[in-house]
C-alpha atoms as a PDB file:
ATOM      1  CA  UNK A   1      15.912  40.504  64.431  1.00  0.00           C
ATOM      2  CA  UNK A   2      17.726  42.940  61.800  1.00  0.00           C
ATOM      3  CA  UNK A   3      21.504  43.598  61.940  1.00  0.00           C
ATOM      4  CA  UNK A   4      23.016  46.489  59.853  1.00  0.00           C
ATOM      5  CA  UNK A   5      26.440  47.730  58.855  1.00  0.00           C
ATOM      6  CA  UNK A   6      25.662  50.938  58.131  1.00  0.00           C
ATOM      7  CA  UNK A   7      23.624  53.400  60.522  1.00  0.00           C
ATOM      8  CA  UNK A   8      21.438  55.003  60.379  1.00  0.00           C
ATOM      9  CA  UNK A   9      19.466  52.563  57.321  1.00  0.00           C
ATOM     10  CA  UNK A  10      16.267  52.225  56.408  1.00  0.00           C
ATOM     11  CA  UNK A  11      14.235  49.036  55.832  1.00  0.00           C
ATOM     12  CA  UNK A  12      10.450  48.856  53.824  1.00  0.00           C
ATOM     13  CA  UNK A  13       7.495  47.018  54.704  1.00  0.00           C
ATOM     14  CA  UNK A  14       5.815  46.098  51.306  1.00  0.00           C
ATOM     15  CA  UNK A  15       2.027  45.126  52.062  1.00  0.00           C
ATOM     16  CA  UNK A  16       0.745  43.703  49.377  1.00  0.00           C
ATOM     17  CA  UNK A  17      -3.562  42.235  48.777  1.00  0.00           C
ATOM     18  CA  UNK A  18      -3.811  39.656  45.857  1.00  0.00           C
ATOM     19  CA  UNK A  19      -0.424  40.259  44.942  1.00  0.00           C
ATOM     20  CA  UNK A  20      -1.063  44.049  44.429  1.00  0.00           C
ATOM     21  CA  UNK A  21       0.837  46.517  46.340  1.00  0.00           C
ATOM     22  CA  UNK A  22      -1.456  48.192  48.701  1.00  0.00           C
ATOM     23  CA  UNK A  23       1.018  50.008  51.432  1.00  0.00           C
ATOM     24  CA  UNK A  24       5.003  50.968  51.895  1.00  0.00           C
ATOM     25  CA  UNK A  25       6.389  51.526  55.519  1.00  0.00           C
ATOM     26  CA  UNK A  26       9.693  52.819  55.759  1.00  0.00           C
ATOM     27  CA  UNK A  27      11.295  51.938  59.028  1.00  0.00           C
ATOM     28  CA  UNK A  28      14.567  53.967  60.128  1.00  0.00           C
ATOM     29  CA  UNK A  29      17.166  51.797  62.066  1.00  0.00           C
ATOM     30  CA  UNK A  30      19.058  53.905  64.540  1.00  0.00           C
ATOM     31  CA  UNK A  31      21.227  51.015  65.959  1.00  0.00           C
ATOM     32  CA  UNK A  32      22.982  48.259  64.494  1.00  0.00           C
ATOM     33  CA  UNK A  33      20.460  45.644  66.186  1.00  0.00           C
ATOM     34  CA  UNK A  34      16.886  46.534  66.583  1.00  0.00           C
ATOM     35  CA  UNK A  35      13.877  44.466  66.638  1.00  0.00           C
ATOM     36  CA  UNK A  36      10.882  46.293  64.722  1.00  0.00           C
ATOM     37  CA  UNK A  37       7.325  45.958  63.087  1.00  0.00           C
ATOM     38  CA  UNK A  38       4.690  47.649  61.228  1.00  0.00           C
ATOM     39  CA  UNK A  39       0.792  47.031  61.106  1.00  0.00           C
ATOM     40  CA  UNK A  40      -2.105  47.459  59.547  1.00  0.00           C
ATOM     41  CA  UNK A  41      -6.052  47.154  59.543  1.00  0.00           C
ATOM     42  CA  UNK A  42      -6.511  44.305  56.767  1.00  0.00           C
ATOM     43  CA  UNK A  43      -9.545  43.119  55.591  1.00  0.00           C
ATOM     44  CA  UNK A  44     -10.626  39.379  53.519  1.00  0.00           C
ATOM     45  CA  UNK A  45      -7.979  38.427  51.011  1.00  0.00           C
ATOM     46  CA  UNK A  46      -4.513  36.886  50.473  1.00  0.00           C
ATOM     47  CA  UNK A  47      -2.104  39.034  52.182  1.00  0.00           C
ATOM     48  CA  UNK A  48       1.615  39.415  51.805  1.00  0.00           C
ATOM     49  CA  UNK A  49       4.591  41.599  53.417  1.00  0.00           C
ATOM     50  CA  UNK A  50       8.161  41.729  52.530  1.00  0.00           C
ATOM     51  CA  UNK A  51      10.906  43.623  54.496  1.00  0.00           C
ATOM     52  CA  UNK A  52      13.027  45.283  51.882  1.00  0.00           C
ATOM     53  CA  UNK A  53      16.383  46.860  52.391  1.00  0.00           C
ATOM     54  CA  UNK A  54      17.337  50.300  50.938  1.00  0.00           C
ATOM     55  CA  UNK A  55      17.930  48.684  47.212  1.00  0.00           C
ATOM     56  CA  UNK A  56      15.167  47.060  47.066  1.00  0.00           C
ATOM     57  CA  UNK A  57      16.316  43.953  47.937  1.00  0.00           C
ATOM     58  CA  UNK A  58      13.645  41.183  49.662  1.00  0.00           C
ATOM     59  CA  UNK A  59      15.504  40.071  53.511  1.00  0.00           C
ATOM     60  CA  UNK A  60      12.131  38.321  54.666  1.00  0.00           C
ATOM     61  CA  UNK A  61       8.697  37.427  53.082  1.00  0.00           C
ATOM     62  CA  UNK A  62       5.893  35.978  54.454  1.00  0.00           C
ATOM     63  CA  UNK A  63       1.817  36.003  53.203  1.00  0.00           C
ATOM     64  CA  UNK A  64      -1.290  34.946  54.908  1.00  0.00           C
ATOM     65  CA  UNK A  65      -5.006  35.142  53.925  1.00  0.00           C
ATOM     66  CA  UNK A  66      -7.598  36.900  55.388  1.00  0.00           C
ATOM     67  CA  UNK A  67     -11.372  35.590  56.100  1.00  0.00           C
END
């Protein structure tokens, strides 16, 4: 769940295969609380996603691999 002061904000989704960034999703939050999500067709590898605020700033990270 995301919480922001400001509105409208936008948050990234940094996708990322062996540590390279592959894909950027920019998210708009219209209300101060919002649940949201991005997605993507993946194929094999190690896999990783961070949410980013506006400055660049990591506010979750998480990575997985692929078989």
């Amino acid at each position: 769940k995301l919480s922001a002061n400001t509105i409208p904000a936008t948050i990234k989704h940094m996708w990322y295969l062996d540590d390279k960034d592959v894909f950027k999703y920019p998210l708009q939050l219209k209300v101060a609380s919002t649940r949201t999500w991005s997605s993507r067709s993946v194929r094999s590898g190690n896999r990783g996603v961070d949410v980013t605020d506006e400055s660049g700033t990591v506010l979750s990270s998480t990575s997985f691999k692929v078989k």
